[in-house]
Short mmCIF file of C-alpha atoms in Angstrom, two decimals:
data_model
loop_
_atom_site.label_atom_id
_atom_site.label_comp_id
_atom_site.label_asym_id
_atom_site.label_seq_id
_atom_site.Cartn_x
_atom_site.Cartn_y
_atom_site.Cartn_z
CA UNK J 9 -60.68 -123.02 39.73
CA UNK J 10 -57.58 -122.10 37.72
CA UNK J 11 -56.86 -123.80 34.43
CA UNK J 12 -53.16 -124.22 33.77
CA UNK J 13 -51.26 -124.64 30.53
CA UNK J 14 -54.20 -124.55 28.18
CA UNK J 15 -52.91 -124.96 24.67
CA UNK J 16 -54.73 -123.09 21.91
CA UNK J 17 -56.95 -125.37 19.84
CA UNK J 18 -56.07 -123.95 16.42
CA UNK J 19 -56.94 -127.16 14.63
CA UNK J 20 -60.56 -127.25 15.84
CA UNK J 21 -63.02 -124.97 14.07
CA UNK J 22 -66.30 -124.05 15.76
CA UNK J 23 -69.15 -122.43 13.86
CA UNK J 24 -71.85 -120.75 15.98
CA UNK J 25 -75.22 -120.25 14.31
CA UNK J 26 -78.13 -118.30 15.69
CA UNK J 27 -80.61 -115.58 14.90
CA UNK J 28 -79.23 -112.07 14.39
CA UNK J 29 -82.77 -110.68 14.17
CA UNK J 30 -82.81 -108.72 17.40
CA UNK J 31 -80.27 -106.52 19.07
CA UNK J 32 -80.18 -108.86 22.05
CA UNK J 33 -79.29 -112.07 20.18
CA UNK J 34 -76.18 -110.92 18.31
CA UNK J 35 -74.41 -109.72 21.49
CA UNK J 36 -75.21 -113.08 23.10
CA UNK J 37 -73.73 -114.96 20.13
CA UNK J 38 -70.63 -112.75 20.18
CA UNK J 39 -70.29 -113.29 23.92
CA UNK J 40 -70.38 -117.08 23.48
CA UNK J 41 -67.78 -116.82 20.70
CA UNK J 42 -65.53 -114.61 22.83
CA UNK J 43 -65.89 -116.97 25.81
CA UNK J 44 -64.80 -119.98 23.72
CA UNK J 45 -61.90 -118.04 22.22
CA UNK J 46 -60.85 -116.98 25.73
CA UNK J 47 -60.94 -120.67 26.70
CA UNK J 48 -58.43 -121.30 23.85
CA UNK J 49 -60.84 -122.51 21.17
CA UNK J 50 -59.28 -119.84 19.00
CA UNK J 51 -60.86 -120.84 15.69
CA UNK J 52 -64.44 -119.99 16.70
CA UNK J 53 -66.58 -117.82 14.47
CA UNK J 54 -70.05 -116.56 13.58
CA UNK J 55 -71.58 -116.35 10.12
CA UNK J 56 -71.18 -112.57 10.29
CA UNK J 57 -67.40 -112.83 10.75
CA UNK J 58 -65.12 -112.28 7.77
CA UNK J 59 -64.18 -115.65 6.29
CA UNK J 60 -62.03 -116.59 3.33
CA UNK J 61 -64.96 -117.46 1.09
CA UNK J 62 -65.49 -116.17 -2.42
CA UNK J 63 -69.07 -115.13 -3.14
CA UNK J 64 -70.59 -115.05 -6.57
CA UNK J 65 -70.93 -111.30 -7.21
CA UNK J 66 -73.91 -111.89 -9.54
CA UNK J 67 -76.07 -113.51 -6.87
CA UNK J 68 -78.31 -111.70 -4.39
CA UNK J 69 -77.09 -110.81 -0.91
CA UNK J 70 -79.43 -113.44 0.56
CA UNK J 71 -78.04 -116.09 -1.79
CA UNK J 72 -74.49 -115.06 -0.88
CA UNK J 73 -75.30 -115.36 2.84
CA UNK J 74 -76.87 -118.78 2.33
CA UNK J 75 -73.87 -120.04 0.33
CA UNK J 76 -71.45 -118.73 2.97
CA UNK J 77 -73.34 -120.53 5.75
CA UNK J 78 -73.45 -123.75 3.72
CA UNK J 79 -69.70 -123.48 3.12
CA UNK J 80 -68.98 -122.88 6.82
CA UNK J 81 -71.22 -125.76 7.88
CA UNK J 82 -69.34 -128.12 5.59
CA UNK J 83 -65.89 -126.96 6.73
CA UNK J 84 -66.39 -126.73 10.50
CA UNK J 85 -65.42 -129.42 12.97
CA UNK J 86 -68.20 -128.42 15.37
CA UNK J 87 -71.48 -126.60 14.70
CA UNK J 88 -73.51 -124.99 17.48
CA UNK J 89 -77.12 -124.14 16.59
CA UNK J 90 -78.40 -121.67 19.18
CA UNK J 91 -82.12 -120.98 19.45
CA UNK J 92 -83.52 -118.07 21.43
CA UNK J 93 -87.05 -117.37 22.67
CA UNK J 94 -87.96 -115.54 19.43
CA UNK J 95 -86.86 -115.06 15.82
CA UNK J 96 -85.53 -118.53 15.04
CA UNK J 97 -86.58 -118.91 11.40
CA UNK J 98 -83.06 -118.54 9.98
CA UNK J 99 -81.47 -120.97 12.42
CA UNK J 100 -84.28 -123.48 11.76
CA UNK J 101 -83.56 -123.26 8.04
CA UNK J 102 -79.83 -123.67 8.64
CA UNK J 103 -80.42 -126.66 10.92
CA UNK J 104 -82.77 -128.37 8.46
CA UNK J 105 -80.29 -127.81 5.62
CA UNK J 106 -77.50 -129.18 7.77
CA UNK J 107 -79.34 -132.27 9.01
CA UNK J 108 -80.49 -133.16 5.49
CA UNK J 109 -77.01 -132.67 4.00
CA UNK J 110 -74.37 -135.24 3.31
CA UNK J 111 -71.72 -133.46 5.37
CA UNK J 112 -73.71 -133.76 8.60
CA UNK J 113 -72.88 -137.46 8.72
CA UNK J 114 -69.20 -136.74 8.04
CA UNK J 115 -68.65 -134.77 11.21
CA UNK J 116 -69.62 -137.70 13.41
CA UNK J 117 -72.30 -136.00 15.55
CA UNK J 118 -70.07 -133.03 16.41
CA UNK J 119 -72.94 -130.61 16.47
CA UNK J 120 -75.11 -129.33 19.25
CA UNK J 121 -78.58 -127.83 19.30
CA UNK J 122 -79.11 -125.34 22.11
CA UNK J 123 -82.65 -124.20 22.91
CA UNK J 124 -84.67 -122.69 25.74
CA UNK J 125 -86.74 -125.20 27.70
CA UNK J 126 -89.84 -123.20 26.80
CA UNK J 127 -89.29 -123.30 23.02
CA UNK J 128 -91.42 -125.83 21.18
CA UNK J 129 -89.83 -127.32 18.05
CA UNK J 130 -92.28 -127.95 15.20
CA UNK J 131 -93.04 -131.57 14.37
CA UNK J 132 -91.13 -131.77 11.07
CA UNK J 133 -87.89 -130.46 12.58
CA UNK J 134 -88.42 -132.57 15.69
CA UNK J 135 -88.82 -135.70 13.55
CA UNK J 136 -85.67 -134.86 11.60
CA UNK J 137 -83.79 -134.33 14.87
CA UNK J 138 -85.02 -137.70 16.17
CA UNK J 139 -83.86 -139.37 12.96
CA UNK J 140 -80.38 -137.85 13.27
CA UNK J 141 -80.01 -138.50 17.03
CA UNK J 142 -78.83 -134.97 17.70
CA UNK J 143 -77.23 -133.64 20.86
CA UNK J 144 -79.50 -131.09 22.55
CA UNK J 145 -78.85 -128.75 25.46
CA UNK J 146 -81.86 -126.96 26.94
CA UNK J 147 -81.36 -123.84 29.02
CA UNK J 148 -83.40 -121.71 31.38
CA UNK J 149 -81.25 -118.61 31.01
CA UNK J 150 -78.89 -117.56 28.19
CA UNK J 151 -76.11 -117.17 30.77
CA UNK J 152 -75.88 -121.00 30.87
CA UNK J 153 -75.02 -121.40 27.18
CA UNK J 154 -71.34 -120.40 27.01
CA UNK J 155 -70.23 -122.61 29.91
CA UNK J 156 -72.14 -125.59 28.54
CA UNK J 157 -70.65 -125.07 25.07
CA UNK J 158 -67.17 -125.00 26.58
CA UNK J 159 -67.78 -128.26 28.48
CA UNK J 160 -69.20 -129.85 25.32
CA UNK J 161 -66.25 -128.67 23.21
CA UNK J 162 -63.68 -129.71 25.78
CA UNK J 163 -65.15 -133.20 26.18
CA UNK J 164 -65.73 -133.82 22.47
CA UNK J 165 -62.39 -132.42 21.31
CA UNK J 166 -60.67 -134.98 23.56
CA UNK J 167 -62.59 -137.74 21.75
CA UNK J 168 -60.79 -137.06 18.45
#
C-alpha cells in the first residue's frame, strides 16, 4: 500500500538502544534505524552515531559511553530498548537506569521494550517493569521489529 505525502518528522527524536556485542545485532539495529528514517522519522539514531555531546576527556571510554547514553535517554522523545536472544547486559543496564531515573516519567510512557518471546527477564527487572507499566512488544523473528516500531511511532506521535 502506497503512503502519500508523508511529512518528515524532524521534531520527534527516536533513540534506539540494543546490544552491539555481536556482529549480527548492530546490523539489525542499523536496519531498524534506516527503516524508520525511510518512513520519515528522520531524527532516529543509535548510541554509536555521532551526536552533539561533549564528553569529559579525563574520564574513561566506558564512562564517556555511559554519560552519552544517559544524555540521549534524557533528550529523546521516544526510546526503543531492543533485546536479542543473547548479549543483553548493556541494554538491561540502560533500561534499569532509565526506568529508575526522573526523566522516564517526563516522557509520558513514550518508550518501548522489544524482546524475543523466548527471552526470560530476571525478576528484579521484571518487577521494575511492572512498577513502571512499560510497553512491551515480543517478537518471534527480528524481521518483525522494524514494522512494529514504525506502527508504534506513527500511533504515538499522533497522540502528541
